[in-house]
PDB file of C-alpha atoms in Angstrom:
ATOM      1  CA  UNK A   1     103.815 205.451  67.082  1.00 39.00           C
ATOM      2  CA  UNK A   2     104.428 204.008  70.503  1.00 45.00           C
ATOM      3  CA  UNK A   3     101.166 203.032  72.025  1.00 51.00           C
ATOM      4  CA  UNK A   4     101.481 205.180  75.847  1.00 54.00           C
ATOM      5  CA  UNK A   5      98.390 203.037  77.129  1.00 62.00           C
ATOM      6  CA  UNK A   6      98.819 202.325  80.649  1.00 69.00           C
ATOM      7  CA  UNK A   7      97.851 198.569  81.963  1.00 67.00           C
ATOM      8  CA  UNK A   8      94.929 199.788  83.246  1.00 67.00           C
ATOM      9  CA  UNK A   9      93.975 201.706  80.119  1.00 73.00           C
ATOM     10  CA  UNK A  10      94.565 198.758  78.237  1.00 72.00           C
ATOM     11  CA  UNK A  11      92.495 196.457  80.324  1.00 65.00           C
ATOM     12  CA  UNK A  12      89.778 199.065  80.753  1.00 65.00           C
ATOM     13  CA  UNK A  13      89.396 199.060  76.819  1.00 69.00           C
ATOM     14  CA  UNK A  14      90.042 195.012  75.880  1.00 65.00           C
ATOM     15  CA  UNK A  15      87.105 194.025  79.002  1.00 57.00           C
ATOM     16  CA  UNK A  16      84.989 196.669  77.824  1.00 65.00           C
ATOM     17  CA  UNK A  17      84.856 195.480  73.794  1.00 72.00           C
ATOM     18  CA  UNK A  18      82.962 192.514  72.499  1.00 64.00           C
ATOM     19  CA  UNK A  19      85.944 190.976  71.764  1.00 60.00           C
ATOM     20  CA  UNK A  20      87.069 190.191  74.899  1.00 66.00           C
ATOM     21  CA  UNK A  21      88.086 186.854  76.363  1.00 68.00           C
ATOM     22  CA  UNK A  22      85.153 185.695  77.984  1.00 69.00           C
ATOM     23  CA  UNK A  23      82.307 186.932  74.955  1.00 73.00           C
ATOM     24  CA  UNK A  24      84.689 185.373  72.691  1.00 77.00           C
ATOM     25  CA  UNK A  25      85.316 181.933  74.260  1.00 80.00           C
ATOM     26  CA  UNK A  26      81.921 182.098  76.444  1.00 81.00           C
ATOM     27  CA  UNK A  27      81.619 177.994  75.762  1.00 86.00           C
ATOM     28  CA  UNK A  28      85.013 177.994  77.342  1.00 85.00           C
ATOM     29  CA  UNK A  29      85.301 179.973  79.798  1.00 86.00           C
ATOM     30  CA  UNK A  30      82.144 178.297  81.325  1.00 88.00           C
ATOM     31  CA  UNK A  31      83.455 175.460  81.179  1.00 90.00           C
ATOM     32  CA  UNK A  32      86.829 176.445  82.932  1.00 90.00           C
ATOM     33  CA  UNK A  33      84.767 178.180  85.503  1.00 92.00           C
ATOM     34  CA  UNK A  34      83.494 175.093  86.213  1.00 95.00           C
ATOM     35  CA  UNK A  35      86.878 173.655  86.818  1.00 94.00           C
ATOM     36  CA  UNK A  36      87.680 176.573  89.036  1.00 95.00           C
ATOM     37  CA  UNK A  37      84.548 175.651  91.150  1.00 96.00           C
ATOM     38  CA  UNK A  38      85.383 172.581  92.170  1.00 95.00           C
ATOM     39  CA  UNK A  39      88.360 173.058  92.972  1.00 95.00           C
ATOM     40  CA  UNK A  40      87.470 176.143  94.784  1.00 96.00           C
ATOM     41  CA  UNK A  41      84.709 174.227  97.105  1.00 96.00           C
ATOM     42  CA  UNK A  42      87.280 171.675  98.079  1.00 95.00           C
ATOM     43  CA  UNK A  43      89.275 174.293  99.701  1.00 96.00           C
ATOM     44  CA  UNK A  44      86.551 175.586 101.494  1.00 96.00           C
ATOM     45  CA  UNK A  45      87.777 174.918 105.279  1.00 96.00           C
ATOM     46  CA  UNK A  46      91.306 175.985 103.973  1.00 97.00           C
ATOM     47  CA  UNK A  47      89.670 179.484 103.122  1.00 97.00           C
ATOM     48  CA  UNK A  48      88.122 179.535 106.651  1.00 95.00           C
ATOM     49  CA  UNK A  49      84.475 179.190 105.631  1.00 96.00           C
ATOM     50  CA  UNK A  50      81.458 177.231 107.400  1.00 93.00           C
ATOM     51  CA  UNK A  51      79.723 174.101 105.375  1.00 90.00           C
ATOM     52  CA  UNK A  52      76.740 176.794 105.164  1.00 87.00           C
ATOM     53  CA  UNK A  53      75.761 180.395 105.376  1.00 89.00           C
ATOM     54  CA  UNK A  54      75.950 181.265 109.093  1.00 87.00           C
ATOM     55  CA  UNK A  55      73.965 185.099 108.228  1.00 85.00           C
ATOM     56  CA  UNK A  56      77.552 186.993 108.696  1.00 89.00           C
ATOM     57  CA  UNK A  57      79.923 186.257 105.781  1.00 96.00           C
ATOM     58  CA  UNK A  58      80.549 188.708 103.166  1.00 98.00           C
ATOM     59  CA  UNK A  59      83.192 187.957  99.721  1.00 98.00           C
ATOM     60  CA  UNK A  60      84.607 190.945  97.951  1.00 98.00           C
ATOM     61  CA  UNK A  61      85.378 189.580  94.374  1.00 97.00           C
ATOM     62  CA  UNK A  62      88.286 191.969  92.739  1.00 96.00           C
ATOM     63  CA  UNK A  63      88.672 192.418  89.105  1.00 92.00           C
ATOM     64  CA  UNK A  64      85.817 190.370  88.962  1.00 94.00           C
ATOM     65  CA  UNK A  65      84.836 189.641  85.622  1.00 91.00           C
ATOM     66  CA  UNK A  66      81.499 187.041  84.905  1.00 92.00           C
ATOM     67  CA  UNK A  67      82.192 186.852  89.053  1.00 95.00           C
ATOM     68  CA  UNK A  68      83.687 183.067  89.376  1.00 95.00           C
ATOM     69  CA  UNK A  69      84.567 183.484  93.085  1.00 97.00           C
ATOM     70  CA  UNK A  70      81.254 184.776  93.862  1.00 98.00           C
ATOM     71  CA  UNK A  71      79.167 181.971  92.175  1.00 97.00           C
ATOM     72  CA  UNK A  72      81.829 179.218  93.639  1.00 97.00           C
ATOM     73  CA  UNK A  73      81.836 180.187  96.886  1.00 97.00           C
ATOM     74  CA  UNK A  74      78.674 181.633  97.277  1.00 96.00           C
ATOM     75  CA  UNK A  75      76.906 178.280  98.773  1.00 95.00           C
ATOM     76  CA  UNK A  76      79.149 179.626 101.694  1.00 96.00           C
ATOM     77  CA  UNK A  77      79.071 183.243 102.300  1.00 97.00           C
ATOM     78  CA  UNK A  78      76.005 185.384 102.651  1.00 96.00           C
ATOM     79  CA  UNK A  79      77.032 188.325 100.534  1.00 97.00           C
ATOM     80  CA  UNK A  80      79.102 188.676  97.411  1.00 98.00           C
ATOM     81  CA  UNK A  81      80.414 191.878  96.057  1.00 97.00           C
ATOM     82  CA  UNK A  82      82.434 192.570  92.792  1.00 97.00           C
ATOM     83  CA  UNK A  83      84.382 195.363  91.812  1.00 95.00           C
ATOM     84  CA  UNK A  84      85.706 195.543  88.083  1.00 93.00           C
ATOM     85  CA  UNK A  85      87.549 198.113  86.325  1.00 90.00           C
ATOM     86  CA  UNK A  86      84.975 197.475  82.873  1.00 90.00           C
ATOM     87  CA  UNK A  87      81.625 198.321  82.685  1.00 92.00           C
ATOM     88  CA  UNK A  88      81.009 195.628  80.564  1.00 91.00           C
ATOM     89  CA  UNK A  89      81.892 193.099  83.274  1.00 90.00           C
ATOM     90  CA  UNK A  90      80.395 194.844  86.134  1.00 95.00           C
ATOM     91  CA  UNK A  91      76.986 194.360  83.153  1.00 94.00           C
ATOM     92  CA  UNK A  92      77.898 190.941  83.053  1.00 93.00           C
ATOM     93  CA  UNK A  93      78.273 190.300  86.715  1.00 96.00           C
ATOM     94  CA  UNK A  94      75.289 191.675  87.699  1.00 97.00           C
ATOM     95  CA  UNK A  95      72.945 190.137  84.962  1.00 95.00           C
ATOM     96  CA  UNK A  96      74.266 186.796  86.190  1.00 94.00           C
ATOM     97  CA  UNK A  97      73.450 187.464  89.423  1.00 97.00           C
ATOM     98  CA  UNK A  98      69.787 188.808  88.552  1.00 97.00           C
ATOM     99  CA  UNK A  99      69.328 185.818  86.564  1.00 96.00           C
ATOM    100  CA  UNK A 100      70.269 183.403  89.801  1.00 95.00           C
ATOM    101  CA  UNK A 101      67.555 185.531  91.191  1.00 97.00           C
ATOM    102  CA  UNK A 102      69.607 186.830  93.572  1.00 96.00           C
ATOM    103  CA  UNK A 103      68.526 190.325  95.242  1.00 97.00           C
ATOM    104  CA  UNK A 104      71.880 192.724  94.729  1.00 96.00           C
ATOM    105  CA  UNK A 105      71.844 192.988  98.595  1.00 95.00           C
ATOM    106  CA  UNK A 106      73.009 189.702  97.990  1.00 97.00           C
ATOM    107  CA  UNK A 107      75.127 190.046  95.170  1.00 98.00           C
ATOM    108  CA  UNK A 108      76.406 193.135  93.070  1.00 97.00           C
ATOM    109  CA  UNK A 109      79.296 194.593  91.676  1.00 97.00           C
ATOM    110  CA  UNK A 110      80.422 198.168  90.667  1.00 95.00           C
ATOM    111  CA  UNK A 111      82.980 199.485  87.923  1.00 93.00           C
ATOM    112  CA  UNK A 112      86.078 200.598  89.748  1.00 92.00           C
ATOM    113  CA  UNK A 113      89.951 200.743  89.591  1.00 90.00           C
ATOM    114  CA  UNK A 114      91.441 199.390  93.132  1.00 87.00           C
ATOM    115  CA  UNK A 115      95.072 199.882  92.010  1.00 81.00           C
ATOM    116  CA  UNK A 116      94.489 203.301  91.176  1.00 76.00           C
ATOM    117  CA  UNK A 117      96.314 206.345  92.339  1.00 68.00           C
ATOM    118  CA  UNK A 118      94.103 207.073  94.982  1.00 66.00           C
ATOM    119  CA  UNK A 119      91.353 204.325  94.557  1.00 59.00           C
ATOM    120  CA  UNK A 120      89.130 205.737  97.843  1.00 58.00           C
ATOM    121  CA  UNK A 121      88.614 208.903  96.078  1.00 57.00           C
ATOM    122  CA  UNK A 122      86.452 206.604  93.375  1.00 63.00           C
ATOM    123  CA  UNK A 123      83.225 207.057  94.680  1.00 62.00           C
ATOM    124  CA  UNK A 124      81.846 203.534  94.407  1.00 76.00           C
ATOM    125  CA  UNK A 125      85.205 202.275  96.174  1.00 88.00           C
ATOM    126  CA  UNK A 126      85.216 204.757  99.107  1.00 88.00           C
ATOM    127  CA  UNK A 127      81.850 203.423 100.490  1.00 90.00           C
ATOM    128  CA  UNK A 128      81.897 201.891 103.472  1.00 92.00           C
ATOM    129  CA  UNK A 129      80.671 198.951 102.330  1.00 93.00           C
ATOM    130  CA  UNK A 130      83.356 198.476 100.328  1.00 94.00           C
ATOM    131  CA  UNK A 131      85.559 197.291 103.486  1.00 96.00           C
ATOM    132  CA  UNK A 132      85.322 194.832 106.201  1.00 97.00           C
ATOM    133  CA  UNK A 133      84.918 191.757 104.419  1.00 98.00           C
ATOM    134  CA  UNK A 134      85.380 188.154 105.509  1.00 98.00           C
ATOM    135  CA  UNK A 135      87.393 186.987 102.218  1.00 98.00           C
ATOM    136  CA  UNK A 136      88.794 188.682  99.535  1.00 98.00           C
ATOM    137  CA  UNK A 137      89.735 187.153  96.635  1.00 97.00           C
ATOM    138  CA  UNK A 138      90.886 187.973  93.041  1.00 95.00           C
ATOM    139  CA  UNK A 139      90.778 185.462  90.146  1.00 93.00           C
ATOM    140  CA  UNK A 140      93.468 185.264  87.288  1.00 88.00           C
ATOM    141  CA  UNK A 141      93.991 189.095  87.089  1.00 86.00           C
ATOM    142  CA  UNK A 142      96.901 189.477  89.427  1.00 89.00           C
ATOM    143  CA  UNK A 143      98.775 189.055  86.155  1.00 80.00           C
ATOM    144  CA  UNK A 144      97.347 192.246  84.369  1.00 76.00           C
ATOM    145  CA  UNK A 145      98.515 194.026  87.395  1.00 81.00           C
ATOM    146  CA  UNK A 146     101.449 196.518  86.789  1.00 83.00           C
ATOM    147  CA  UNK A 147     102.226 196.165  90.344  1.00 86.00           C
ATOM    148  CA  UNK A 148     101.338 192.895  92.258  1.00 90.00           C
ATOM    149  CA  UNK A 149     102.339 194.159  95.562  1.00 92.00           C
ATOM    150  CA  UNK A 150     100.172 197.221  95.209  1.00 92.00           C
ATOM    151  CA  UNK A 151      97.290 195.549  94.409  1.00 92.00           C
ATOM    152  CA  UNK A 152      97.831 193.333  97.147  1.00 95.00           C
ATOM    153  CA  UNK A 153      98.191 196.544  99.705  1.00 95.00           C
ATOM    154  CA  UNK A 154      94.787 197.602  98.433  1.00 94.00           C
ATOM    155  CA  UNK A 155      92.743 194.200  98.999  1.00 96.00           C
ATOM    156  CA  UNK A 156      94.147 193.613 102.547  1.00 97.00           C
ATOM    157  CA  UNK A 157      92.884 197.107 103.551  1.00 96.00           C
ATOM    158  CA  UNK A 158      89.098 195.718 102.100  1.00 97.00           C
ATOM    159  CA  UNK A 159      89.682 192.850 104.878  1.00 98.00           C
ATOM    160  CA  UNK A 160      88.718 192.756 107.995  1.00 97.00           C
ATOM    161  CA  UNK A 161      90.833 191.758 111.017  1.00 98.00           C
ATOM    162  CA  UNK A 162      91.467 187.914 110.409  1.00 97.00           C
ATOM    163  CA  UNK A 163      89.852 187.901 107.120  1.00 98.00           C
ATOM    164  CA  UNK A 164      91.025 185.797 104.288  1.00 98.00           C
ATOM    165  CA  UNK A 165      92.814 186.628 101.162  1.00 98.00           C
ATOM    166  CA  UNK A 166      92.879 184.267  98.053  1.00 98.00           C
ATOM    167  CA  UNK A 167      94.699 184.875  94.946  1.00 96.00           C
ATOM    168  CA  UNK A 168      94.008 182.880  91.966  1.00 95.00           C
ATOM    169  CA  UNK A 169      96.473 183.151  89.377  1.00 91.00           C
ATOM    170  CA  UNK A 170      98.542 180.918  86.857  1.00 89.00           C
ATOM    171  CA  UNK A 171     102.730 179.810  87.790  1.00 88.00           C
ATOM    172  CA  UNK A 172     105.197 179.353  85.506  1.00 77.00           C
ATOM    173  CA  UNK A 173     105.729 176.177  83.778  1.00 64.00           C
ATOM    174  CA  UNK A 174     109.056 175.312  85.825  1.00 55.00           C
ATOM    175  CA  UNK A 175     107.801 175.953  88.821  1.00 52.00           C
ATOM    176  CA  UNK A 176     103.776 173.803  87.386  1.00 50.00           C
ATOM    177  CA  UNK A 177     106.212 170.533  86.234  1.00 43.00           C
ATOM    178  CA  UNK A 178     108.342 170.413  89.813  1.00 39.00           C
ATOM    179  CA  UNK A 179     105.622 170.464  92.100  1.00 42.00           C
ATOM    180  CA  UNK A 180     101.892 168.133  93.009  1.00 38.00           C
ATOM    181  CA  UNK A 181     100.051 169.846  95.010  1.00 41.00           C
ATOM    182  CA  UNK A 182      96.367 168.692  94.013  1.00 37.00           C
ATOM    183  CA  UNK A 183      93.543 170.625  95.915  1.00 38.00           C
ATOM    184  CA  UNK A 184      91.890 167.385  97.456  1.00 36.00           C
ATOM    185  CA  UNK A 185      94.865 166.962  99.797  1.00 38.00           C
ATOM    186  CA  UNK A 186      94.425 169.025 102.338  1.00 35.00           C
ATOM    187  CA  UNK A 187      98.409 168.661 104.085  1.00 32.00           C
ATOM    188  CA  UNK A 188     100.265 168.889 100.378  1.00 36.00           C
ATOM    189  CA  UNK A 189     100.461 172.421 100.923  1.00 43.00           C
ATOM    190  CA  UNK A 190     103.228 173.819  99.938  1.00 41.00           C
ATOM    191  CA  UNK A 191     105.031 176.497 102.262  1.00 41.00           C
ATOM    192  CA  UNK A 192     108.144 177.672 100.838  1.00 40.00           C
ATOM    193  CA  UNK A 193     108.938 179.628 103.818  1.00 36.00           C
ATOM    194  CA  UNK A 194     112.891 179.370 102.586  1.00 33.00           C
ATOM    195  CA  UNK A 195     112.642 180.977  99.323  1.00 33.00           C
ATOM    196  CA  UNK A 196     112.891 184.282  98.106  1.00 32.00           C
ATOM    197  CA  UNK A 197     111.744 183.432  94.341  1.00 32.00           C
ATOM    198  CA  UNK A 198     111.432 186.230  91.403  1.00 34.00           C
ATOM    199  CA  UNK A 199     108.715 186.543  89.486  1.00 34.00           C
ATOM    200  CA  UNK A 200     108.576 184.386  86.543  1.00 33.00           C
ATOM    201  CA  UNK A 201     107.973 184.558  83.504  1.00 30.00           C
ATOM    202  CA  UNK A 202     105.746 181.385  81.390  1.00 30.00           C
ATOM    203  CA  UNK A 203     104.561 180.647  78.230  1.00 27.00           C
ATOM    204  CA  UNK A 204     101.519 182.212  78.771  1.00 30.00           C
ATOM    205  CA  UNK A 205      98.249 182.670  80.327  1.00 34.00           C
ATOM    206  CA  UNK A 206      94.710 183.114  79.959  1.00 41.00           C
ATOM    207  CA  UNK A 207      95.105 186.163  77.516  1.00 41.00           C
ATOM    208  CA  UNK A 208      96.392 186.365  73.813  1.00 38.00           C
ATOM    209  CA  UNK A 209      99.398 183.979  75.688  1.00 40.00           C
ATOM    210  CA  UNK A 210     100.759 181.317  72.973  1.00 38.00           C
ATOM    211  CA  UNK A 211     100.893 184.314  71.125  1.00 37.00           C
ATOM    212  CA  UNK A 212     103.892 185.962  72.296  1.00 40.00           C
ATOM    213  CA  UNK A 213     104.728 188.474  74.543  1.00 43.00           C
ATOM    214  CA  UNK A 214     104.021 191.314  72.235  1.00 43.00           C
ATOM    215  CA  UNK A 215     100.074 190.397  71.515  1.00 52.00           C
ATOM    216  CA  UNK A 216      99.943 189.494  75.170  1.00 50.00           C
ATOM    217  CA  UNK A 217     100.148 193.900  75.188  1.00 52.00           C
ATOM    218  CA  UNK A 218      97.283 194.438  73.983  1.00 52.00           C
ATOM    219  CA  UNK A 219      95.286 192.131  76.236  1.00 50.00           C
ATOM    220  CA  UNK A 220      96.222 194.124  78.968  1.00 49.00           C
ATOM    221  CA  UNK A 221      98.853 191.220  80.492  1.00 56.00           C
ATOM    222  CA  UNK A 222     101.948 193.120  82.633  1.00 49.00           C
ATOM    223  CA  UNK A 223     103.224 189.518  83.768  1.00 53.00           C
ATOM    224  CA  UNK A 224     103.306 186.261  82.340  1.00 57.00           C
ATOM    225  CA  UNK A 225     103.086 183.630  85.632  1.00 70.00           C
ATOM    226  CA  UNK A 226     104.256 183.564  88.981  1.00 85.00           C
ATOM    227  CA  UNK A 227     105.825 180.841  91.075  1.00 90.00           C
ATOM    228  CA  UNK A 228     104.138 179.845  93.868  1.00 94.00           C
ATOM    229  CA  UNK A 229     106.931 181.123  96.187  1.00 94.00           C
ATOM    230  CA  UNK A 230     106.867 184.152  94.588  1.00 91.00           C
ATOM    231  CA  UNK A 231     103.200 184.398  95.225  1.00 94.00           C
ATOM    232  CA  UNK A 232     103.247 183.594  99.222  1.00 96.00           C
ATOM    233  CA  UNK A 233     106.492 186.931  99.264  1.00 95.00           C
ATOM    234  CA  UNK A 234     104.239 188.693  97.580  1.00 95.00           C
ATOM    235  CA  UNK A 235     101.210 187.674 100.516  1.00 97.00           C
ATOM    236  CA  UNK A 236     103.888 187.992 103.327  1.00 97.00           C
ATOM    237  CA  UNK A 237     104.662 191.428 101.893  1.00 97.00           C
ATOM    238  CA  UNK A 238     101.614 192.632 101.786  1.00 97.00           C
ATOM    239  CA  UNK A 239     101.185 192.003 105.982  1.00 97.00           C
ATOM    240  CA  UNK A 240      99.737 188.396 105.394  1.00 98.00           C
ATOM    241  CA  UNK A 241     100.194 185.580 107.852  1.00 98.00           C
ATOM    242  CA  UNK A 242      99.366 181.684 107.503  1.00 98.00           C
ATOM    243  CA  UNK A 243     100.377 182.001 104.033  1.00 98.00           C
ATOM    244  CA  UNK A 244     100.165 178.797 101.686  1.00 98.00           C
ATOM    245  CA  UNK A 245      99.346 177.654  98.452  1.00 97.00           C
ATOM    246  CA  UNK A 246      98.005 175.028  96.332  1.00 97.00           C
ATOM    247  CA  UNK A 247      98.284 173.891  92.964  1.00 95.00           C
ATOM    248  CA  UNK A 248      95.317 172.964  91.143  1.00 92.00           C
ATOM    249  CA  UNK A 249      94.561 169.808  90.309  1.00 87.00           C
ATOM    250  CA  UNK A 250      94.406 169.758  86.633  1.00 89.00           C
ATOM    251  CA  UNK A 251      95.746 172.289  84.732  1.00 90.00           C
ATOM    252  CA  UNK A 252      93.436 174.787  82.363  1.00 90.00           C
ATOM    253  CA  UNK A 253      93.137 173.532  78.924  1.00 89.00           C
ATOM    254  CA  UNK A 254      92.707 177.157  76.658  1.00 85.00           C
ATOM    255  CA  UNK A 255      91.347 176.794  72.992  1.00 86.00           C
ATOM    256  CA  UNK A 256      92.895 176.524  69.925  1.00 88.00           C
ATOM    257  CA  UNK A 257      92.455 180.662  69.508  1.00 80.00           C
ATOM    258  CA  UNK A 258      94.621 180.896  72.231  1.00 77.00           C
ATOM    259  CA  UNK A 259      97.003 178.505  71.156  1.00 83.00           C
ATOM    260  CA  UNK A 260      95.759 174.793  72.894  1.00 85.00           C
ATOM    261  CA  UNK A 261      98.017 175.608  75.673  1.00 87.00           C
ATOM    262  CA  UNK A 262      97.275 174.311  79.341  1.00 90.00           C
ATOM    263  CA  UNK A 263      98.504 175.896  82.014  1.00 88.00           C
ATOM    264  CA  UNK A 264      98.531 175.436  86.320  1.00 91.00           C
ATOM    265  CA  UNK A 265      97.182 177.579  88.258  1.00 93.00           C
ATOM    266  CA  UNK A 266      97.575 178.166  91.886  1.00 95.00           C
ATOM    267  CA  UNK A 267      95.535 178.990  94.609  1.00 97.00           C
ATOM    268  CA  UNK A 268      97.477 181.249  97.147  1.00 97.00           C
ATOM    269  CA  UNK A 269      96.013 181.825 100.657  1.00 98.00           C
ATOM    270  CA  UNK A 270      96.753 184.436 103.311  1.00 98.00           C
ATOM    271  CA  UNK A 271      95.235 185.725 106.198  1.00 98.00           C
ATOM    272  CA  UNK A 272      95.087 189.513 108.096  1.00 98.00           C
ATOM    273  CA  UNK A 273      95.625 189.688 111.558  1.00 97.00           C
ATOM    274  CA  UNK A 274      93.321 189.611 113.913  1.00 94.00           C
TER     275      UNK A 274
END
């Protein structure tokens, strides 16, 4: 029988079981979180943030998982919050936090579906301190949306006027082996303002990818990689100006349960208007 799952069904129930990625590959995925880290604090002028907490920044951390964004950037915001559609990983989040001994004033997440029909009717999501944030960023999940530029509609209206967005996501292997584009240089961005690129499709990513497109079903994966011009459309759809991205520096190495594959990932920057 034909399984009628939705996406969101499907990632719901794969997050939410102790098989999922990050329980399963917990050595790893440390470790790549590391990666993402540095990477992530050499950008920090390019995301707009101070060299320290200034009392007034606030990170919303979508589909947030363990909460990578708000551990790497939280030297330079004063208040991270995480919304994830699995309890599990809103557990997770939070116990990681509480173990930083960090107050959840400080830093928190709640379960949640932001692409949902009508996400502000979710009671956690329609709180008003749900909105108005400084920088909003989502991590490698972009790809286990069913629609990119819906989910991208729904974090800019969590920004506030001139905040940031930050997408975090892996690109196709074409586009990974034509372009260098290492974090630490600050003016190899690259702008693409004359392309209208599709959305691609890899070899994989972070989930059940290197397994085929099939198994990459039932890990909740919708798309397999995005070019990085198809990532700033996206951005510029969505209302975004001073759109850019970055490729990182070295590319994600996954383990031999996921194949040995590596793949790039990109960081993609936008703004709101102010």
């Amino acid at each position: 029988m034909e399984d009628t799952k939705s996406v969101s069904e499907t990632n719901r129930e794969y997050w939410n079981s102790e098989t999922n990625f990050y329980e399963k590959e917990k050595e790893w995925a440390d470790r790549s979180a590391e990666q993402y880290t540095r990477e992530l604090q050499k950008l920090r002028e390019w995301l707009g943030l101070p060299e320290e907490k200034n009392g007034k920044l606030r990170l919303l951390d979508v589909a947030c998982g363990p909460g990578m964004i708000s551990h790497a950037l939280f030297d330079f915001v004063d208040e991270a919050r995480g919304v994830d559609i699995a309890d599990r990983m809103v557990e997770t989040y939070n116990k990681r936090a509480q173990e930083k001994g960090l107050p959840a004033a400080k830093m928190s997440a709640v379960q949640g579906n932001i692409v949902a029909d009508d996400a502000s009717s979710e009671q956690d999501l329609s709180k008003e301190e749900l909105f108005g944030f400084d920088l909003v960023g989502m991590s490698n999940a972009l790809h286990h949306m069913e629609s990119p530029s819906l989910a991208l509609e729904r974090l800019m209206q969590r920004l506030k006027p001139g905040g940031t967005l930050l997408i975090v996501d892996f690109i196709t292997e074409s586009n990974a082996s034509t372009q260098s584009h290492p974090a630490e240089q600050a003016h190899a961005h690259h702008h693409g303002h004359e392309h209208q690129a599709q959305e691609g499709h890899g070899h994989g990513d972070a989930h059940g990818h290197g397994h085929g497109h099939s198994d990459a079903k039932k890990f909740g994966v919708a798309h397999h990689g995005f070019s990085a011009d198809y990532l700033q459309q996206l951005l510029r759809e969505a209302g975004c100006i001073d759109v850019e991205t970055i490729l990182m520096q070295e590319p994600i190495k996954f383990p031999p349960s996921f194949g040995s594959i590596e793949r790039t990932s990109c960081f993609a920057r936008g703004r709101k208007a102010a």
